[in-house]
Amino acid sequence: MEQPRQVLVQQMTVEADGVLSLVLVDPVGAELPAWQPGAHLDLLLADGLVRQYSLCGDPGDRRRYRVAVLREPQSRGGSERVHTVLRPGALVDIKGPRNHFRLEPSPRYLFIAGGIGITPILPMVAAAAASGADWSLLYGGRAAASMAFREGLARHGDRVRMVPEDVHGRLDLDAVLGTPRPDTLVYCCGPESLIAAVEKRCTSWPADALRVERFAAPEEPVRDPADESGVEIVLRRSDRSLRVPAERSILEVLLEGGIDVMNDCQEGICGSCETKVLEGEVDHRDHVLTAKEQASNTCMMVCVSRARSGRLVLDL
């Protein structure tokens, strides 16, 4: 189990309406673990709150991390605590970085961001520019004042198109996705409505051309418990076996059995509960792993996924 690391909140900056960025540093000035574009941190807040925030600074700067947090009206407590309680000088525990939204090599990229979804895209844009790849960014938001990091993006000129909805309407996805490009990877992050619209338009694109990162799970048909079956879980390192009944998740049974598994969303979107699979075939139901990663059968999100084989051996 990964142990938390304590960092110091060095600086907090208002980046847009409702958006605060945090600069996090080691309290004694040590280097922080390396990361690549697309990575996120787990912030371990008080009262058991764990929230994921994308790293949006410079991967080459090992002395500081930067994340940005949108104050959500329907917050479960994480963003509200960051905005109202955390202040420069405070200490906070983190885990990670972890990356389920990696920037893969490509001669051309199309980045699409909505609202706070710009955060993981920022270091991707910088990496694409540094690599000499052809790239463009379509960035939408409710209004210009709500769109963070506009000034920094403006220096890229016409490679970046910023579209405040109150002035220009919604993003014209047909214009940028209407013609499939075999040489292009599409990276999208934002609200579920945007991701769903992008996914729909990318059905005619090459397989694996689209990479997304979600803030919420898409709506899916409710599964009938009668169609589910029990699962036997063998914990290799703990030398234990647990039975997961049809009506319960693997995560619930693990936690009830005293197995300390990091978790947050319990919807298969945050990646916190990723667990290494040693044996067995996984019935993947997450929205984190790519189709290729799921097919490799080497890990799973225990909050939502189950077993096709009826038995799984986990590295726990």
CSV table of C-alpha atoms in Angstrom, one decimal:
chain,number,residue,atom,x,y,z
A,1,MET,CA,0.0,0.0,0.0
A,2,GLU,CA,1.4,3.3,-1.0
A,3,GLN,CA,2.2,5.6,1.9
A,4,PRO,CA,1.2,9.2,1.9
A,5,ARG,CA,3.7,12.0,1.4
A,6,GLN,CA,3.3,15.3,3.1
A,7,VAL,CA,3.7,18.5,1.1
A,8,LEU,CA,3.4,22.2,1.9
A,9,VAL,CA,0.9,24.5,0.2
A,10,GLN,CA,3.4,27.2,-0.9
A,11,GLN,CA,1.1,29.4,-3.0
A,12,MET,CA,-2.6,29.7,-4.0
A,13,THR,CA,-3.7,31.7,-7.0
A,14,VAL,CA,-7.1,32.6,-8.4
A,15,GLU,CA,-7.0,31.4,-12.0
A,16,ALA,CA,-10.6,32.1,-13.0
A,17,ASP,CA,-14.0,32.5,-11.4
A,18,GLY,CA,-14.2,29.6,-8.9
A,19,VAL,CA,-10.8,28.2,-9.9
A,20,LEU,CA,-7.9,28.1,-7.5
A,21,SER,CA,-4.4,26.8,-8.3
A,22,LEU,CA,-2.2,25.3,-5.6
A,23,VAL,CA,1.6,25.1,-5.7
A,24,LEU,CA,2.7,22.2,-3.5
A,25,VAL,CA,6.3,21.7,-2.4
A,26,ASP,CA,8.3,19.4,-0.2
A,27,PRO,CA,8.5,21.0,3.3
A,28,VAL,CA,12.3,20.7,3.4
A,29,GLY,CA,12.8,21.5,-0.3
A,30,ALA,CA,13.5,17.9,-1.5
A,31,GLU,CA,12.6,16.8,-5.1
A,32,LEU,CA,9.2,15.4,-5.7
A,33,PRO,CA,8.5,12.2,-7.6
A,34,ALA,CA,8.6,12.5,-11.4
A,35,TRP,CA,5.5,12.7,-13.5
A,36,GLN,CA,4.3,12.9,-17.1
A,37,PRO,CA,1.5,14.8,-18.7
A,38,GLY,CA,-1.9,13.4,-17.8
A,39,ALA,CA,-0.9,12.4,-14.3
A,40,HIS,CA,-2.9,13.3,-11.2
A,41,LEU,CA,-2.4,13.5,-7.4
A,42,ASP,CA,-4.6,12.2,-4.7
A,43,LEU,CA,-5.1,14.9,-2.0
A,44,LEU,CA,-5.9,13.4,1.3
A,45,LEU,CA,-8.0,15.9,3.0
A,46,ALA,CA,-9.5,15.9,6.5
A,47,ASP,CA,-12.4,13.5,7.6
A,48,GLY,CA,-11.3,10.8,5.1
A,49,LEU,CA,-11.8,12.9,2.0
A,50,VAL,CA,-9.7,11.8,-0.9
A,51,ARG,CA,-9.9,13.8,-4.1
A,52,GLN,CA,-8.0,13.6,-7.4
A,53,TYR,CA,-6.6,16.6,-9.2
A,54,SER,CA,-4.6,16.7,-12.4
A,55,LEU,CA,-1.1,18.0,-12.4
A,56,CYS,CA,-1.0,21.1,-14.6
A,57,GLY,CA,2.5,22.5,-14.0
A,58,ASP,CA,5.9,21.6,-15.6
A,59,PRO,CA,6.9,18.0,-15.4
A,60,GLY,CA,10.5,19.1,-15.6
A,61,ASP,CA,10.3,21.0,-12.4
A,62,ARG,CA,10.8,18.4,-9.7
A,63,ARG,CA,10.6,21.0,-6.9
A,64,ARG,CA,6.9,21.8,-7.1
A,65,TYR,CA,3.6,20.4,-8.2
A,66,ARG,CA,0.7,22.5,-9.4
A,67,VAL,CA,-3.0,21.5,-9.4
A,68,ALA,CA,-6.1,23.6,-10.0
A,69,VAL,CA,-9.4,23.1,-8.2
A,70,LEU,CA,-12.9,24.2,-9.3
A,71,ARG,CA,-15.3,25.1,-6.5
A,72,GLU,CA,-18.2,22.8,-7.2
A,73,PRO,CA,-21.7,24.0,-6.1
A,74,GLN,CA,-22.6,20.3,-5.6
A,75,SER,CA,-19.3,19.4,-4.0
A,76,ARG,CA,-19.0,16.3,-1.8
A,77,GLY,CA,-16.7,18.4,0.4
A,78,GLY,CA,-13.3,18.2,-1.4
A,79,SER,CA,-13.3,21.4,-3.5
A,80,GLU,CA,-15.2,23.3,-0.8
A,81,ARG,CA,-12.5,22.4,1.7
A,82,VAL,CA,-9.7,23.4,-0.7
A,83,HIS,CA,-11.3,26.8,-1.3
A,84,THR,CA,-12.4,27.7,2.2
A,85,VAL,CA,-9.9,25.9,4.6
A,86,LEU,CA,-6.6,25.3,2.9
A,87,ARG,CA,-4.3,28.3,2.9
A,88,PRO,CA,-0.6,28.9,2.0
A,89,GLY,CA,1.6,27.3,4.7
A,90,ALA,CA,-0.7,24.4,5.4
A,91,LEU,CA,0.5,20.8,5.2
A,92,VAL,CA,-1.5,18.3,3.2
A,93,ASP,CA,-0.9,14.6,2.5
A,94,ILE,CA,-0.8,13.4,-1.1
A,95,LYS,CA,-0.4,10.1,-2.9
A,96,GLY,CA,0.8,9.6,-6.5
A,97,PRO,CA,1.4,10.8,-9.0
A,98,ARG,CA,-0.6,8.2,-11.0
A,99,ASN,CA,-1.4,8.4,-14.7
A,100,HIS,CA,-4.3,6.8,-16.6
A,101,PHE,CA,-4.4,9.6,-19.3
A,102,ARG,CA,-0.9,9.3,-20.8
A,103,LEU,CA,0.2,11.3,-23.7
A,104,GLU,CA,1.3,8.8,-26.3
A,105,PRO,CA,3.7,9.7,-29.2
A,106,SER,CA,1.9,11.0,-32.3
A,107,PRO,CA,2.7,13.2,-35.2
A,108,ARG,CA,-0.5,15.2,-34.6
A,109,TYR,CA,-2.8,15.9,-31.7
A,110,LEU,CA,-6.2,17.4,-31.3
A,111,PHE,CA,-6.9,18.5,-27.7
A,112,ILE,CA,-10.5,19.2,-26.6
A,113,ALA,CA,-11.1,20.7,-23.1
A,114,GLY,CA,-14.2,21.8,-21.3
A,115,GLY,CA,-14.0,24.0,-18.2
A,116,ILE,CA,-11.7,22.6,-15.5
A,117,GLY,CA,-10.9,19.8,-18.0
A,118,ILE,CA,-8.1,22.1,-19.3
A,119,THR,CA,-5.9,21.1,-16.4
A,120,PRO,CA,-4.5,17.8,-17.7
A,121,ILE,CA,-4.3,19.2,-21.2
A,122,LEU,CA,-1.9,22.1,-20.2
A,123,PRO,CA,1.2,19.9,-19.8
A,124,MET,CA,0.2,17.9,-22.9
A,125,VAL,CA,0.1,21.1,-25.0
A,126,ALA,CA,3.6,22.0,-23.8
A,127,ALA,CA,4.9,18.5,-24.5
A,128,ALA,CA,3.4,18.4,-27.9
A,129,ALA,CA,4.9,21.8,-28.8
A,130,ALA,CA,8.3,20.8,-27.4
A,131,SER,CA,8.2,17.6,-29.5
A,132,GLY,CA,7.6,19.4,-32.7
A,133,ALA,CA,4.3,17.6,-33.3
A,134,ASP,CA,1.4,19.3,-35.1
A,135,TRP,CA,-1.3,20.1,-32.6
A,136,SER,CA,-4.4,22.2,-31.9
A,137,LEU,CA,-6.6,22.9,-28.8
A,138,LEU,CA,-10.3,23.6,-28.7
A,139,TYR,CA,-11.2,24.9,-25.3
A,140,GLY,CA,-14.7,25.7,-24.2
A,141,GLY,CA,-16.3,27.2,-21.0
A,142,ARG,CA,-19.4,28.9,-19.8
A,143,ALA,CA,-17.9,32.3,-20.0
A,144,ALA,CA,-14.4,33.7,-20.6
A,145,ALA,CA,-14.1,34.7,-16.9
A,146,SER,CA,-14.6,31.0,-15.9
A,147,MET,CA,-11.9,29.7,-18.2
A,148,ALA,CA,-8.7,29.2,-16.3
A,149,PHE,CA,-5.1,29.7,-17.7
A,150,ARG,CA,-6.4,31.8,-20.7
A,151,GLU,CA,-3.4,34.1,-20.7
A,152,GLY,CA,-0.8,31.3,-20.8
A,153,LEU,CA,-2.6,29.6,-23.6
A,154,ALA,CA,-3.0,32.7,-25.7
A,155,ARG,CA,0.8,32.8,-26.4
A,156,HIS,CA,0.3,29.7,-28.7
A,157,GLY,CA,-1.7,31.9,-31.1
A,158,ASP,CA,-4.1,30.3,-33.5
A,159,ARG,CA,-3.3,26.8,-32.4
A,160,VAL,CA,-5.6,27.5,-29.5
A,161,ARG,CA,-9.2,28.3,-30.0
A,162,MET,CA,-11.0,29.5,-26.9
A,163,VAL,CA,-14.8,29.4,-27.1
A,164,PRO,CA,-16.8,31.0,-24.2
A,165,GLU,CA,-20.4,29.6,-24.6
A,166,ASP,CA,-22.1,32.9,-23.6
A,167,VAL,CA,-20.5,34.6,-26.7
A,168,HIS,CA,-19.9,31.9,-29.3
A,169,GLY,CA,-22.2,29.0,-28.3
A,170,ARG,CA,-21.0,25.5,-27.9
A,171,LEU,CA,-17.9,23.9,-29.4
A,172,ASP,CA,-18.2,23.1,-33.1
A,173,LEU,CA,-17.1,19.4,-32.7
A,174,ASP,CA,-18.3,18.5,-36.2
A,175,ALA,CA,-15.8,21.0,-37.7
A,176,VAL,CA,-12.8,19.3,-36.0
A,177,LEU,CA,-14.0,15.7,-35.8
A,178,GLY,CA,-16.1,15.4,-38.9
A,179,THR,CA,-13.2,13.9,-41.0
A,180,PRO,CA,-11.2,11.0,-39.4
A,181,ARG,CA,-7.5,11.5,-39.3
A,182,PRO,CA,-5.3,8.3,-39.1
A,183,ASP,CA,-2.3,10.3,-38.0
A,184,THR,CA,-4.1,12.1,-35.1
A,185,LEU,CA,-4.7,11.3,-31.4
A,186,VAL,CA,-7.6,13.1,-29.8
A,187,TYR,CA,-7.4,13.9,-26.1
A,188,CYS,CA,-10.5,15.1,-24.3
A,189,CYS,CA,-11.3,16.1,-20.7
A,190,GLY,CA,-14.3,17.9,-19.4
A,191,PRO,CA,-18.0,17.4,-18.4
A,192,GLU,CA,-19.7,14.1,-19.4
A,193,SER,CA,-21.9,15.9,-22.0
A,194,LEU,CA,-18.7,17.0,-23.8
A,195,ILE,CA,-17.0,13.6,-23.6
A,196,ALA,CA,-20.2,11.8,-24.8
A,197,ALA,CA,-20.4,14.2,-27.8
A,198,VAL,CA,-16.8,13.7,-28.7
A,199,GLU,CA,-17.1,9.9,-28.3
A,200,LYS,CA,-20.1,9.9,-30.7
A,201,ARG,CA,-18.2,11.7,-33.3
A,202,CYS,CA,-15.1,9.6,-33.0
A,203,THR,CA,-16.9,6.3,-33.7
A,204,SER,CA,-15.6,6.5,-37.3
A,205,TRP,CA,-12.1,7.3,-36.3
A,206,PRO,CA,-9.3,4.7,-36.0
A,207,ALA,CA,-9.5,2.5,-32.9
A,208,ASP,CA,-7.8,4.0,-29.9
A,209,ALA,CA,-7.6,7.4,-31.6
A,210,LEU,CA,-9.6,8.9,-28.7
A,211,ARG,CA,-8.3,9.2,-25.1
A,212,VAL,CA,-10.6,10.7,-22.4
A,213,GLU,CA,-10.6,11.5,-18.7
A,214,ARG,CA,-13.8,11.7,-16.9
A,215,PHE,CA,-15.1,13.6,-13.8
A,216,ALA,CA,-18.2,11.5,-13.6
A,217,ALA,CA,-19.4,8.1,-14.8
A,218,PRO,CA,-21.6,8.0,-17.8
A,219,GLU,CA,-25.2,6.9,-17.3
A,220,GLU,CA,-25.6,3.2,-17.9
A,221,PRO,CA,-28.5,0.7,-17.6
A,222,VAL,CA,-29.0,-0.5,-14.1
A,223,ARG,CA,-27.7,-4.0,-13.7
A,224,ASP,CA,-30.1,-6.6,-12.4
A,225,PRO,CA,-28.5,-8.3,-9.4
A,226,ALA,CA,-30.1,-11.6,-10.6
A,227,ASP,CA,-27.7,-11.5,-13.6
A,228,GLU,CA,-24.6,-11.2,-11.4
A,229,SER,CA,-22.7,-14.1,-9.8
A,230,GLY,CA,-20.5,-14.4,-6.8
A,231,VAL,CA,-16.7,-14.0,-7.1
A,232,GLU,CA,-13.9,-15.8,-5.2
A,233,ILE,CA,-11.1,-13.4,-4.4
A,234,VAL,CA,-7.7,-14.8,-3.4
A,235,LEU,CA,-5.3,-12.4,-1.8
A,236,ARG,CA,-1.8,-13.6,-2.6
A,237,ARG,CA,0.2,-11.5,-0.2
A,238,SER,CA,-2.3,-11.8,2.6
A,239,ASP,CA,-2.7,-15.5,2.1
A,240,ARG,CA,-6.5,-15.2,2.4
A,241,SER,CA,-9.6,-16.0,0.3
A,242,LEU,CA,-12.8,-13.9,0.4
A,243,ARG,CA,-16.2,-14.6,-1.1
A,244,VAL,CA,-17.9,-11.7,-2.9
A,245,PRO,CA,-21.7,-12.2,-3.1
A,246,ALA,CA,-23.5,-11.2,-6.3
A,247,GLU,CA,-25.1,-8.1,-4.7
A,248,ARG,CA,-21.8,-6.6,-3.4
A,249,SER,CA,-18.7,-5.1,-4.9
A,250,ILE,CA,-15.2,-6.5,-4.5
A,251,LEU,CA,-14.1,-3.3,-2.9
A,252,GLU,CA,-16.9,-3.5,-0.2
A,253,VAL,CA,-15.8,-7.0,0.7
A,254,LEU,CA,-12.1,-6.1,0.8
A,255,LEU,CA,-12.7,-3.1,3.1
A,256,GLU,CA,-15.0,-5.2,5.3
A,257,GLY,CA,-12.3,-7.8,5.5
A,258,GLY,CA,-9.7,-5.2,6.8
A,259,ILE,CA,-7.8,-4.9,3.5
A,260,ASP,CA,-6.7,-1.3,3.1
A,261,VAL,CA,-7.6,-0.3,-0.5
A,262,MET,CA,-7.3,3.3,-1.6
A,263,ASN,CA,-10.7,4.4,-3.0
A,264,ASP,CA,-12.8,7.5,-3.7
A,265,CYS,CA,-15.4,7.6,-6.5
A,266,GLN,CA,-16.6,4.0,-6.4
A,267,GLU,CA,-17.8,4.6,-9.9
A,268,GLY,CA,-14.8,3.3,-11.9
A,269,ILE,CA,-13.6,6.7,-13.0
A,270,CYS,CA,-10.8,7.9,-10.6
A,271,GLY,CA,-8.4,5.0,-10.7
A,272,SER,CA,-7.7,5.1,-7.0
A,273,CYS,CA,-8.6,1.5,-6.3
A,274,GLU,CA,-6.5,0.1,-9.2
A,275,THR,CA,-5.3,-3.4,-8.1
A,276,LYS,CA,-2.8,-5.8,-9.7
A,277,VAL,CA,-4.4,-9.0,-11.1
A,278,LEU,CA,-2.2,-12.1,-10.9
A,279,GLU,CA,-4.6,-14.8,-12.2
A,280,GLY,CA,-8.2,-14.9,-13.5
A,281,GLU,CA,-10.2,-13.1,-16.2
A,282,VAL,CA,-11.6,-9.7,-15.3
A,283,ASP,CA,-15.0,-8.4,-16.3
A,284,HIS,CA,-13.9,-4.8,-16.7
A,285,ARG,CA,-16.6,-2.1,-16.0
A,286,ASP,CA,-14.4,0.9,-15.4
A,287,HIS,CA,-14.0,4.1,-17.4
A,288,VAL,CA,-10.3,4.5,-16.7
A,289,LEU,CA,-8.4,1.8,-18.6
A,290,THR,CA,-8.2,1.8,-22.4
A,291,ALA,CA,-9.5,-1.2,-24.3
A,292,LYS,CA,-5.9,-2.3,-24.8
A,293,GLU,CA,-5.2,-2.0,-21.0
A,294,GLN,CA,-8.3,-3.9,-20.2
A,295,ALA,CA,-7.4,-6.7,-22.6
A,296,SER,CA,-4.0,-7.1,-21.0
A,297,ASN,CA,-5.9,-8.3,-17.8
A,298,THR,CA,-3.1,-7.2,-15.5
A,299,CYS,CA,-5.0,-4.8,-13.3
A,300,MET,CA,-8.6,-3.9,-12.4
A,301,MET,CA,-10.7,-1.3,-10.6
A,302,VAL,CA,-12.2,-3.3,-7.7
A,303,CYS,CA,-14.9,-0.8,-7.0
A,304,VAL,CA,-16.9,-1.8,-10.2
A,305,SER,CA,-15.2,-4.6,-12.0
A,306,ARG,CA,-15.8,-8.3,-11.4
A,307,ALA,CA,-14.6,-11.7,-12.6
A,308,ARG,CA,-15.5,-13.5,-15.8
A,309,SER,CA,-13.9,-16.6,-14.5
A,310,GLY,CA,-15.5,-16.6,-11.1
A,311,ARG,CA,-12.1,-16.5,-9.4
A,312,LEU,CA,-9.4,-13.8,-9.2
A,313,VAL,CA,-6.0,-13.8,-7.6
A,314,LEU,CA,-5.1,-10.3,-6.6
A,315,ASP,CA,-1.8,-8.8,-5.4
A,316,LEU,CA,-3.1,-7.8,-2.0
